[in-house]
Short mmCIF file of C-alpha atoms in Angstrom, two decimals:
data_model
loop_
_atom_site.label_atom_id
_atom_site.label_comp_id
_atom_site.label_asym_id
_atom_site.label_seq_id
_atom_site.Cartn_x
_atom_site.Cartn_y
_atom_site.Cartn_z
CA MET R 1 -11.63 73.88 -12.07
CA SER R 2 -14.67 74.33 -9.88
CA GLU R 3 -16.50 71.31 -10.98
CA THR R 4 -18.16 69.18 -8.12
CA PRO R 5 -15.69 67.02 -6.91
CA LEU R 6 -15.89 63.07 -7.34
CA LEU R 7 -15.61 62.30 -3.56
CA SER R 8 -16.47 64.83 -1.03
CA VAL R 9 -16.04 63.60 2.28
CA ARG R 10 -17.07 66.34 5.57
CA GLY R 11 -16.37 65.79 9.02
CA LEU R 12 -15.93 61.97 8.74
CA THR R 13 -15.90 60.47 12.63
CA LYS R 14 -15.81 56.78 13.65
CA TYR R 15 -15.85 55.68 17.16
CA TYR R 16 -15.57 52.08 18.45
CA GLY R 17 -17.61 52.44 21.51
CA ALA R 18 -15.40 54.91 23.50
CA ARG R 19 -12.56 54.43 21.54
CA LEU R 20 -11.53 56.94 18.73
CA GLY R 21 -10.75 55.12 14.80
CA CYS R 22 -10.95 58.34 13.15
CA ALA R 23 -12.31 62.13 13.86
CA ASP R 24 -13.25 65.11 11.83
CA ILE R 25 -11.55 63.92 8.45
CA SER R 26 -12.59 65.86 5.50
CA PHE R 27 -11.11 66.47 1.72
CA ASP R 28 -12.29 66.31 -1.67
CA LEU R 29 -11.21 64.01 -4.66
CA HIS R 30 -11.40 64.72 -8.03
CA GLU R 31 -10.95 62.43 -11.32
CA GLY R 32 -7.13 61.36 -11.98
CA GLU R 33 -6.24 62.58 -8.44
CA VAL R 34 -4.61 60.45 -6.18
CA LEU R 35 -4.45 61.13 -2.58
CA ALA R 36 -2.17 59.18 -0.41
CA ILE R 37 -3.29 58.99 3.64
CA VAL R 38 -0.15 58.06 5.38
CA GLY R 39 0.34 57.40 9.02
CA GLU R 40 1.92 54.87 11.93
CA SER R 41 -0.22 51.99 12.73
CA GLY R 42 -3.33 52.76 14.88
CA SER R 43 -3.40 56.50 13.63
CA GLY R 44 -6.72 55.82 11.94
CA LYS R 45 -5.90 55.22 8.12
CA SER R 46 -7.50 52.18 7.94
CA THR R 47 -10.67 53.01 9.97
CA LEU R 48 -10.92 56.16 7.44
CA LEU R 49 -10.38 53.82 4.19
CA SER R 50 -13.11 51.42 5.69
CA CYS R 51 -15.48 53.89 6.05
CA LEU R 52 -15.05 55.26 2.82
CA SER R 53 -15.78 51.59 1.35
CA THR R 54 -19.01 51.59 3.61
CA GLU R 55 -17.54 48.52 5.26
CA LEU R 56 -17.99 50.58 8.33
CA VAL R 57 -20.62 52.81 9.42
CA PRO R 58 -19.33 56.13 10.54
CA SER R 59 -20.33 57.57 13.85
CA ALA R 60 -20.84 61.12 12.04
CA GLY R 61 -19.77 62.94 9.12
CA GLU R 62 -21.21 62.69 5.41
CA VAL R 63 -19.60 61.03 2.47
CA HIS R 64 -20.87 62.34 -0.98
CA TYR R 65 -20.19 60.52 -4.42
CA ARG R 66 -20.98 61.73 -7.92
CA MET R 67 -22.84 59.07 -9.48
CA ARG R 68 -22.40 58.39 -13.36
CA ASP R 69 -25.39 60.20 -14.27
CA GLY R 70 -23.61 63.12 -12.05
CA MET R 71 -25.85 63.61 -9.21
CA ALA R 72 -23.52 63.56 -6.00
CA ARG R 73 -25.25 61.14 -3.68
CA ASP R 74 -24.67 60.31 0.27
CA LEU R 75 -23.14 56.78 0.19
CA PHE R 76 -24.64 55.81 3.42
CA GLY R 77 -27.91 57.17 2.07
CA LEU R 78 -27.74 54.39 -0.91
CA GLY R 79 -30.03 51.34 -0.41
CA GLU R 80 -27.91 48.14 0.13
CA ALA R 81 -28.39 46.68 -3.39
CA GLU R 82 -27.33 50.12 -4.88
CA ARG R 83 -24.38 50.52 -2.49
CA ARG R 84 -23.00 46.86 -3.37
CA LEU R 85 -23.63 47.74 -7.30
CA LEU R 86 -21.29 50.86 -6.94
CA MET R 87 -18.82 49.38 -4.80
CA ARG R 88 -18.41 46.18 -7.70
CA THR R 89 -18.62 48.40 -10.68
CA ASP R 90 -17.43 51.94 -10.25
CA TRP R 91 -15.21 51.15 -7.19
CA GLY R 92 -11.96 49.11 -6.96
CA PHE R 93 -10.42 47.77 -3.78
CA VAL R 94 -7.17 46.64 -3.85
CA ARG R 95 -6.06 45.30 -0.29
CA GLN R 96 -3.06 44.64 1.65
CA ASN R 97 -3.78 40.60 1.30
CA ALA R 98 -4.51 39.71 -1.55
CA ALA R 99 -6.02 36.70 -0.61
CA ASP R 100 -8.79 38.83 1.05
CA GLY R 101 -9.39 40.64 -2.51
CA LEU R 102 -9.46 37.49 -4.62
CA ARG R 103 -11.43 34.17 -4.93
CA MET R 104 -8.91 31.63 -4.50
CA GLY R 105 -10.40 28.71 -5.40
CA VAL R 106 -11.32 30.42 -8.91
CA SER R 107 -9.16 30.73 -11.76
CA ALA R 108 -7.37 34.18 -12.58
CA GLY R 109 -9.54 34.71 -15.77
CA GLY R 110 -12.66 34.19 -13.40
CA ASN R 111 -11.39 36.54 -11.09
CA VAL R 112 -11.29 39.23 -13.55
CA GLY R 113 -14.04 37.75 -15.70
CA GLU R 114 -16.31 37.58 -12.80
CA ARG R 115 -16.51 41.71 -12.25
CA VAL R 116 -16.95 42.16 -15.76
CA MET R 117 -20.15 40.07 -15.56
CA ALA R 118 -21.14 42.30 -12.89
CA ILE R 119 -21.61 45.05 -15.48
CA GLY R 120 -23.71 42.88 -17.48
CA ALA R 121 -21.33 41.29 -20.13
CA ARG R 122 -22.79 37.86 -20.46
CA HIS R 123 -20.74 36.85 -23.52
CA TYR R 124 -18.40 33.92 -22.70
CA GLY R 125 -15.99 34.72 -25.55
CA LYS R 126 -15.88 38.50 -24.80
CA ILE R 127 -15.35 37.95 -20.99
CA ARG R 128 -12.56 35.80 -21.80
CA ALA R 129 -11.05 37.96 -24.20
CA THR R 130 -11.47 40.81 -21.65
CA ALA R 131 -9.81 38.63 -18.85
CA SER R 132 -6.87 37.81 -20.92
CA ASP R 133 -6.32 41.45 -21.86
CA TRP R 134 -6.29 42.46 -18.27
CA LEU R 135 -4.10 39.66 -17.36
CA GLU R 136 -1.51 40.80 -20.08
CA LYS R 137 -1.94 44.50 -18.85
CA VAL R 138 -0.71 43.22 -15.25
CA GLU R 139 1.83 41.29 -16.92
CA ILE R 140 0.77 37.95 -15.97
CA GLU R 141 1.17 35.08 -18.96
CA THR R 142 -2.27 34.77 -20.52
CA GLY R 143 -1.04 31.00 -20.44
CA ARG R 144 -1.96 31.36 -16.49
CA ILE R 145 -5.41 32.15 -17.14
CA ASP R 146 -7.08 28.70 -15.77
CA ASP R 147 -4.91 28.48 -12.53
CA THR R 148 -6.04 29.63 -9.46
CA PRO R 149 -4.39 32.31 -7.36
CA ARG R 150 -3.49 29.75 -4.86
CA GLY R 151 -0.22 28.78 -7.09
CA PHE R 152 0.90 32.35 -7.70
CA SER R 153 3.47 34.48 -6.12
CA GLY R 154 2.85 37.55 -3.57
CA GLY R 155 3.34 39.80 -6.44
CA MET R 156 1.45 38.21 -9.10
CA ARG R 157 -1.53 37.51 -6.88
CA GLN R 158 -1.38 41.25 -5.96
CA ARG R 159 -1.02 41.96 -9.83
CA LEU R 160 -4.24 39.90 -10.53
CA GLN R 161 -6.40 41.61 -7.43
CA ILE R 162 -5.46 44.76 -9.38
CA ALA R 163 -6.93 43.48 -12.78
CA ARG R 164 -9.71 42.46 -11.24
CA ASN R 165 -10.25 45.53 -9.84
CA LEU R 166 -9.69 47.66 -12.91
CA ALA R 167 -11.71 45.35 -15.23
CA THR R 168 -14.75 46.99 -14.88
CA ASN R 169 -13.08 50.68 -15.52
CA PRO R 170 -13.85 52.16 -11.94
CA ARG R 171 -13.98 55.57 -11.59
CA LEU R 172 -12.19 55.63 -8.21
CA VAL R 173 -9.85 52.87 -6.68
CA LEU R 174 -9.14 52.65 -2.70
CA MET R 175 -5.77 50.78 -2.03
CA ASP R 176 -4.85 49.37 1.66
CA GLU R 177 -1.27 49.34 1.46
CA PRO R 178 -0.73 47.15 -1.59
CA THR R 179 2.95 47.05 -1.76
CA SER R 180 3.79 46.03 1.89
CA GLY R 181 4.82 42.66 2.75
CA LEU R 182 6.45 42.08 -0.59
CA ASP R 183 10.13 41.66 -1.79
CA VAL R 184 11.66 44.83 -2.78
CA SER R 185 12.04 44.23 -6.05
CA VAL R 186 8.54 42.99 -6.53
CA GLN R 187 7.24 46.06 -5.26
CA ALA R 188 8.99 48.24 -7.17
CA ARG R 189 7.23 46.34 -10.56
CA LEU R 190 3.97 46.64 -8.96
CA LEU R 191 4.28 50.46 -8.08
CA ASP R 192 5.47 50.94 -11.29
CA LEU R 193 2.41 49.29 -12.74
CA ILE R 194 0.08 50.83 -10.44
CA ARG R 195 1.47 54.58 -11.52
CA GLN R 196 1.25 53.66 -14.89
CA LEU R 197 -2.37 52.40 -15.00
CA VAL R 198 -3.79 55.09 -12.56
CA ARG R 199 -2.17 57.61 -15.07
CA GLU R 200 -3.45 55.94 -18.54
CA LEU R 201 -7.07 55.51 -17.02
CA GLY R 202 -7.30 58.95 -15.13
CA LEU R 203 -8.57 57.04 -12.12
CA ALA R 204 -9.24 58.89 -8.89
CA ALA R 205 -7.77 56.47 -6.20
CA ILE R 206 -7.13 56.64 -2.26
CA ILE R 207 -3.83 55.00 -1.09
CA VAL R 208 -3.20 53.77 2.30
CA THR R 209 0.17 53.40 3.13
CA HIS R 210 2.75 53.85 5.93
CA ASP R 211 5.56 54.14 3.52
CA LEU R 212 6.12 57.73 2.80
CA ALA R 213 8.26 56.42 -0.79
CA VAL R 214 5.26 55.03 -2.05
CA ALA R 215 3.21 58.06 -1.21
CA ARG R 216 5.95 60.13 -3.04
CA ILE R 217 5.57 58.02 -6.19
CA LEU R 218 2.14 57.36 -6.25
CA SER R 219 0.34 60.40 -5.09
CA HIS R 220 -0.48 64.15 -5.79
CA ARG R 221 -1.80 64.88 -2.40
CA ILE R 222 -1.16 63.38 1.03
CA MET R 223 -2.84 63.64 4.27
CA VAL R 224 -0.99 62.95 7.09
CA MET R 225 -2.78 61.32 9.99
CA ARG R 226 -2.10 60.73 13.83
CA ARG R 227 -4.36 59.43 16.52
CA GLY R 228 -7.44 59.66 14.32
CA ARG R 229 -6.81 62.94 13.24
CA ALA R 230 -5.41 64.56 10.00
CA VAL R 231 -2.85 66.59 11.45
CA GLU R 232 -1.50 67.91 7.95
CA SER R 233 -2.37 67.41 4.11
CA GLY R 234 -1.24 69.35 1.14
CA LEU R 235 0.56 68.52 -2.10
CA THR R 236 2.59 65.60 -1.60
CA ASP R 237 5.90 67.05 -2.19
CA GLN R 238 5.42 70.04 -0.19
CA VAL R 239 4.28 67.97 2.72
CA LEU R 240 7.17 66.00 2.49
CA ASP R 241 9.91 68.50 1.43
CA ASP R 242 8.77 71.40 3.76
CA PRO R 243 6.40 69.37 6.36
CA SER R 244 5.18 71.78 8.68
CA ASP R 245 3.21 69.58 11.67
CA ALA R 246 5.45 68.55 14.43
CA TYR R 247 4.73 65.06 13.55
CA THR R 248 4.86 65.21 10.17
CA GLN R 249 8.48 66.57 10.91
CA LEU R 250 9.05 63.74 12.73
CA LEU R 251 7.74 61.07 10.26
CA VAL R 252 9.79 62.72 7.43
CA SER R 253 13.15 62.86 9.26
CA SER R 254 12.90 59.30 10.59
CA VAL R 255 12.94 57.76 6.70
CA LEU R 256 16.06 57.14 5.16
CA ALA R 257 15.92 59.33 1.84
CA ALA R 258 12.40 58.96 1.18
CA MET X 1 7.33 96.56 -13.55
CA SER X 2 6.04 95.17 -17.04
CA MET X 3 1.94 94.40 -16.71
CA ASN X 4 2.89 91.21 -18.93
CA ALA X 5 5.00 89.51 -16.70
CA LEU X 6 4.87 85.58 -16.50
CA VAL X 7 6.04 85.39 -12.76
CA ARG X 8 5.77 88.28 -10.42
CA LEU X 9 6.44 88.17 -6.65
CA ASP X 10 4.86 90.50 -4.22
CA HIS X 11 6.70 90.67 -0.84
CA VAL X 12 7.48 86.83 -0.61
CA SER X 13 8.93 85.92 2.92
CA LYS X 14 9.35 81.99 4.15
CA ALA X 15 10.90 80.78 7.35
CA PHE X 16 11.16 77.18 8.64
CA THR X 17 10.18 76.29 11.97
CA LEU X 18 11.77 73.31 13.08
CA HIS X 19 9.50 71.37 15.69
CA LEU X 20 12.14 68.83 16.43
CA ARG X 21 14.87 71.25 17.60
CA GLY X 22 12.95 72.98 19.99
CA GLY X 23 11.07 75.27 17.59
CA VAL X 24 14.04 76.44 16.16
CA HIS X 25 12.80 79.40 13.38
CA LEU X 26 14.84 79.62 10.62
CA ASP X 27 14.36 82.72 8.10
CA VAL X 28 14.69 81.52 4.45
CA VAL X 29 14.05 84.64 2.46
CA SER X 30 12.13 87.67 3.64
CA ASP X 31 10.03 90.23 1.37
CA VAL X 32 11.34 89.34 -2.09
CA SER X 33 9.77 91.27 -4.87
CA PHE X 34 10.51 91.05 -8.79
CA SER X 35 8.88 90.21 -11.69
CA VAL X 36 10.03 88.32 -15.11
CA ALA X 37 8.46 88.95 -18.50
CA PRO X 38 8.66 86.90 -21.46
CA GLY X 39 12.17 86.19 -22.99
CA GLU X 40 13.80 87.53 -19.67
CA CYS X 41 16.66 85.12 -17.54
CA VAL X 42 16.65 86.24 -14.05
CA VAL X 43 19.61 84.53 -12.67
CA LEU X 44 19.84 84.33 -8.51
CA GLY X 45 23.19 84.94 -7.17
CA GLY X 46 24.58 85.07 -3.64
CA PRO X 47 26.93 82.77 -1.87
CA SER X 48 25.75 79.36 -0.90
CA GLY X 49 22.99 79.09 1.80
CA ALA X 50 21.68 82.62 0.94
CA GLY X 51 18.22 80.94 -0.31
CA LYS X 52 18.44 80.50 -3.95
CA SER X 53 17.28 77.19 -4.36
CA SER X 54 14.77 77.72 -1.70
CA LEU X 55 13.52 80.78 -3.53
CA LEU X 56 13.13 78.56 -6.40
CA LYS X 57 11.27 75.99 -4.47
CA ILE X 58 8.69 78.45 -3.24
CA ILE X 59 8.00 79.95 -6.75
CA TYR X 60 7.42 76.10 -7.94
CA GLY X 61 5.29 75.43 -4.63
CA ASN X 62 7.62 72.87 -3.74
CA TYR X 63 8.03 75.01 -0.25
CA ARG X 64 5.39 77.09 1.03
CA CYS X 65 5.06 80.74 0.93
CA ASP X 66 4.35 82.02 4.54
CA SER X 67 3.33 85.63 3.27
CA GLY X 68 3.07 87.64 0.06
CA HIS X 69 1.74 86.45 -3.56
CA ILE X 70 3.52 84.78 -6.39
CA TRP X 71 1.59 85.37 -9.46
CA ILE X 72 1.82 82.97 -12.07
CA ASN X 73 0.41 84.20 -15.63
CA ASP X 74 -0.90 80.47 -17.09
CA GLY X 75 -2.08 82.27 -20.37
CA ALA X 76 -5.63 82.60 -19.04
CA GLY X 77 -5.09 84.79 -16.30
CA GLN X 78 -2.89 85.33 -13.00
CA VAL X 79 -2.82 82.93 -10.51
CA ASP X 80 -1.47 83.56 -7.02
CA LEU X 81 0.57 80.19 -6.11
CA ALA X 82 0.98 80.88 -2.71
CA ARG X 83 -2.82 80.66 -1.94
CA ALA X 84 -3.79 78.11 -4.76
CA GLU X 85 -5.28 74.91 -3.52
CA PRO X 86 -3.11 71.81 -4.25
CA ARG X 87 -4.67 70.82 -7.53
CA ARG X 88 -4.81 74.30 -9.13
CA ILE X 89 -0.92 73.87 -8.46
CA ILE X 90 -0.67 70.34 -9.97
CA ASP X 91 -2.44 72.14 -12.89
CA LEU X 92 0.12 74.98 -13.02
CA ARG X 93 2.64 72.33 -13.09
CA ARG X 94 1.35 70.78 -16.13
CA THR X 95 0.64 73.78 -18.05
CA THR X 96 2.75 76.56 -17.11
CA LEU X 97 5.74 75.66 -14.79
CA ALA X 98 8.75 73.77 -15.47
CA TYR X 99 11.23 73.07 -12.62
CA VAL X 100 14.47 71.30 -13.40
CA SER X 101 17.00 70.57 -10.54
CA GLN X 102 20.22 68.91 -10.71
CA PHE X 103 19.40 65.66 -9.53
CA LEU X 104 16.91 63.25 -11.57
CA ARG X 105 14.57 61.62 -9.15
CA VAL X 106 14.74 57.83 -10.78
CA ILE X 107 11.81 55.70 -10.83
CA PRO X 108 12.31 52.02 -10.77
CA ARG X 109 11.99 50.18 -14.18
CA ILE X 110 11.50 53.05 -16.32
CA GLY X 111 14.20 53.76 -19.14
CA ALA X 112 15.72 57.20 -19.77
CA GLN X 113 13.40 57.90 -22.70
CA GLU X 114 10.42 57.08 -21.38
CA ILE X 115 11.10 59.16 -18.18
CA VAL X 116 11.36 62.28 -20.85
CA ALA X 117 8.51 61.16 -22.96
CA GLU X 118 6.30 60.74 -20.08
CA ALA X 119 7.12 64.38 -18.82
CA GLY X 120 6.02 65.42 -22.57
CA ARG X 121 2.63 63.43 -22.54
CA GLU X 122 1.71 64.82 -19.13
CA SER X 123 1.92 68.22 -20.68
CA GLY X 124 -0.89 66.91 -23.58
CA MET X 125 1.56 65.80 -25.64
CA ASP X 126 0.70 63.05 -28.69
CA ALA X 127 2.42 59.99 -27.22
CA ALA X 128 4.06 59.27 -30.47
CA VAL X 129 5.48 63.09 -30.89
CA ALA X 130 6.64 62.93 -27.17
CA GLN X 131 8.68 59.98 -27.89
CA ALA X 132 10.28 61.30 -30.87
CA ARG X 133 10.67 64.58 -29.31
CA ALA X 134 12.71 62.83 -26.58
CA GLY X 135 14.88 61.18 -28.70
CA GLU X 136 15.75 64.35 -30.25
CA LEU X 137 16.60 65.84 -26.72
CA LEU X 138 18.58 63.24 -25.80
CA GLU X 139 20.49 63.14 -28.93
CA MET X 140 21.19 66.65 -28.49
CA LEU X 141 22.48 66.38 -24.98
CA ASN X 142 24.85 63.48 -26.41
CA VAL X 143 23.14 61.01 -23.91
CA PRO X 144 24.24 57.72 -26.04
CA SER X 145 21.25 56.01 -27.81
CA ARG X 146 22.32 52.40 -26.23
CA LEU X 147 21.18 54.10 -22.86
CA TRP X 148 17.59 55.33 -23.73
CA HIS X 149 15.67 51.79 -22.65
CA LEU X 150 17.98 51.70 -19.40
CA PRO X 151 16.49 53.13 -16.23
CA PRO X 152 18.87 55.64 -14.93
CA ALA X 153 19.67 54.52 -11.95
CA THR X 154 23.18 53.25 -12.89
CA PHE X 155 24.06 56.42 -15.04
CA SER X 156 26.85 58.62 -14.45
CA GLY X 157 25.92 62.14 -12.46
CA GLY X 158 26.42 64.17 -16.07
CA GLU X 159 24.06 61.66 -17.61
CA GLN X 160 21.26 61.73 -15.34
CA GLN X 161 21.37 65.22 -15.18
CA ARG X 162 20.90 65.33 -19.08
CA VAL X 163 18.01 63.17 -18.80
CA ASN X 164 16.45 65.78 -16.30
CA ILE X 165 17.25 68.33 -18.57
CA ALA X 166 15.60 66.58 -21.30
CA ARG X 167 12.80 65.77 -19.18
CA GLY X 168 12.35 69.40 -17.65
CA LEU X 169 12.66 71.18 -21.09
CA ILE X 170 10.50 68.91 -23.50
CA ALA X 171 7.08 70.40 -22.96
CA ASP X 172 6.32 73.90 -23.82
CA ARG X 173 6.35 75.75 -20.53
CA ARG X 174 5.90 79.30 -20.29
CA VAL X 175 7.97 79.48 -17.22
CA LEU X 176 11.10 77.47 -16.38
CA LEU X 177 12.98 77.44 -12.97
CA LEU X 178 16.42 76.01 -13.34
CA ASP X 179 18.03 74.88 -10.46
CA GLU X 180 21.85 74.67 -10.92
CA PRO X 181 20.85 72.26 -14.30
CA THR X 182 24.36 72.22 -15.40
CA ALA X 183 26.35 71.42 -12.11
CA SER X 184 28.28 68.51 -13.48
CA LEU X 185 28.45 68.79 -16.93
CA ASP X 186 31.31 69.49 -19.00
CA ALA X 187 31.89 72.39 -21.05
CA ARG X 188 30.66 70.91 -24.70
CA ASN X 189 27.04 70.05 -22.90
CA ARG X 190 26.91 73.41 -20.69
CA ALA X 191 27.23 75.04 -23.94
CA ILE X 192 24.25 73.09 -25.69
CA VAL X 193 21.89 73.63 -22.26
CA VAL X 194 22.87 77.41 -22.87
CA GLU X 195 21.71 77.00 -26.45
CA LEU X 196 18.51 75.03 -25.46
CA ILE X 197 17.77 77.90 -22.70
CA GLU X 198 18.24 80.73 -25.27
CA ALA X 199 15.86 79.07 -27.46
CA LYS X 200 13.17 79.01 -24.87
CA LYS X 201 13.71 82.59 -24.45
CA ARG X 202 13.50 83.48 -27.98
CA ALA X 203 10.23 81.25 -27.74
CA GLY X 204 8.95 83.82 -24.98
CA CYS X 205 9.29 82.11 -22.07
CA ALA X 206 10.02 83.40 -18.71
CA VAL X 207 13.36 81.99 -16.99
CA ILE X 208 14.38 81.98 -13.20
CA GLY X 209 17.83 80.01 -12.48
CA VAL X 210 20.51 79.23 -10.28
CA PHE X 211 23.68 78.75 -12.15
CA HIS X 212 27.29 78.00 -10.56
CA ASP X 213 29.00 77.96 -13.43
CA GLU X 214 30.05 81.61 -14.27
CA ASP X 215 30.05 81.08 -18.33
CA VAL X 216 26.62 79.82 -18.30
CA ARG X 217 25.24 82.82 -15.90
CA ASP X 218 26.99 85.11 -18.54
CA ALA X 219 25.42 83.78 -21.52
CA VAL X 220 21.97 83.27 -20.17
CA ALA X 221 21.31 86.13 -17.56
CA THR X 222 19.36 89.24 -18.78
CA THR X 223 18.85 90.67 -14.97
CA VAL X 224 21.44 89.16 -12.16
CA LEU X 225 19.64 89.51 -8.84
CA ASP X 226 21.68 89.20 -5.58
CA VAL X 227 19.78 86.92 -3.17
CA THR X 228 21.33 88.34 -0.08
CA GLN X 229 19.39 91.35 -0.43
CA TYR X 230 16.45 88.98 1.15
CA ALA X 231 18.26 87.91 4.15
CA ALA X 232 15.83 88.23 7.15
CA ILE X 233 15.68 91.80 8.39
CA ALA X 234 15.97 90.30 11.90
CA ALA X 235 19.39 89.11 11.18
#
């Protein structure tokens, strides 16, 4: 149980000028682990996710990632091309708004196929077969493979975004409020799908959510953030059933039967 | 105290601090020490509110342990669950600890048999074996096969409870924590659960349980521990 973590975050801090985004965040993540980052809007959870995805450069701290060759590398020490390749192939990023994570003018099959090509696939028939396979996995009729996501419902778009992100067999997936803004029934279906895929593929995942029920269903561990800081972290059921921090107690007690 | 105990609590204490209630301090249990060897079933007794269920949750790592040690023998060695990092506890739950409460946490869209089989697969069981074993357990527990593919959200309390028992018992775990698993079962189904628990004892499991029904308790207990003795000393 002592092998090198897949992702290791130490003292991650981000200031926007004088304003604090997040401060002194540290955690390790191993393959197969799902970490939920919970907190209300403005708690810094999205800033943290942006730093992890290297979209923002942190003001201080380090993020090490164990590459496929087994070497742990500092994400911010990677060259631009290397970093972008990593993000597109070994990582996935499922965004809250599917339109931000999809190419809306490109067909469903193209959205998935594009990622498969990024890892070297060149044979059209194989790329299309992989895309079709993934559409099936996320429960999109393969007959829709040539349609653009513009005509898709919110739930379908989100499922397509998941297919696009998982098609390269990434080892780490970041998710930003993947189920919010969807109808409850659509949300349940998506949660079930994410849960199943994460388990089957043994992915490591970091899920930002304000919804404790989502965290309960999907995650092994939770980090509770408030005003940019991690106020409590631990096993998901332990933090939700036996919260020790005053703010976590408030969050948990504010939810109807999480 | 036997050296081959699968579970050994060593001066375990737990309190809740309610920050939203002015920092009120609620003692749960204080200075609990006991051990459970393979084939033993320790039944926690005492009136409601004595901390029986809480103690089970502490042993499962669901509630934090404030002080003391909870030694779990996972087959490779002794792990102190009270100090273990989250992924070690998750690993113990996957390999060694099973916890069966009286409530099934329903997951939308997943059918009863799949819920049970999933618990088997998570412990490393082959998918086909888990599926078959799930069916056997549901059948044994008299869950009608027409319900197996349906999500249990609409099942009766007793049916949900039996799905939950099947889920908790499908995998081979050395330590079973049972929190009133028979609370809403009729006599016939209680007898079946007793049989399942006895089989686990014969297989060398250590069982710690809370049972409301006297007939179940008398049938499975090798020791009854009165939890009121662990009431906080300060009280």
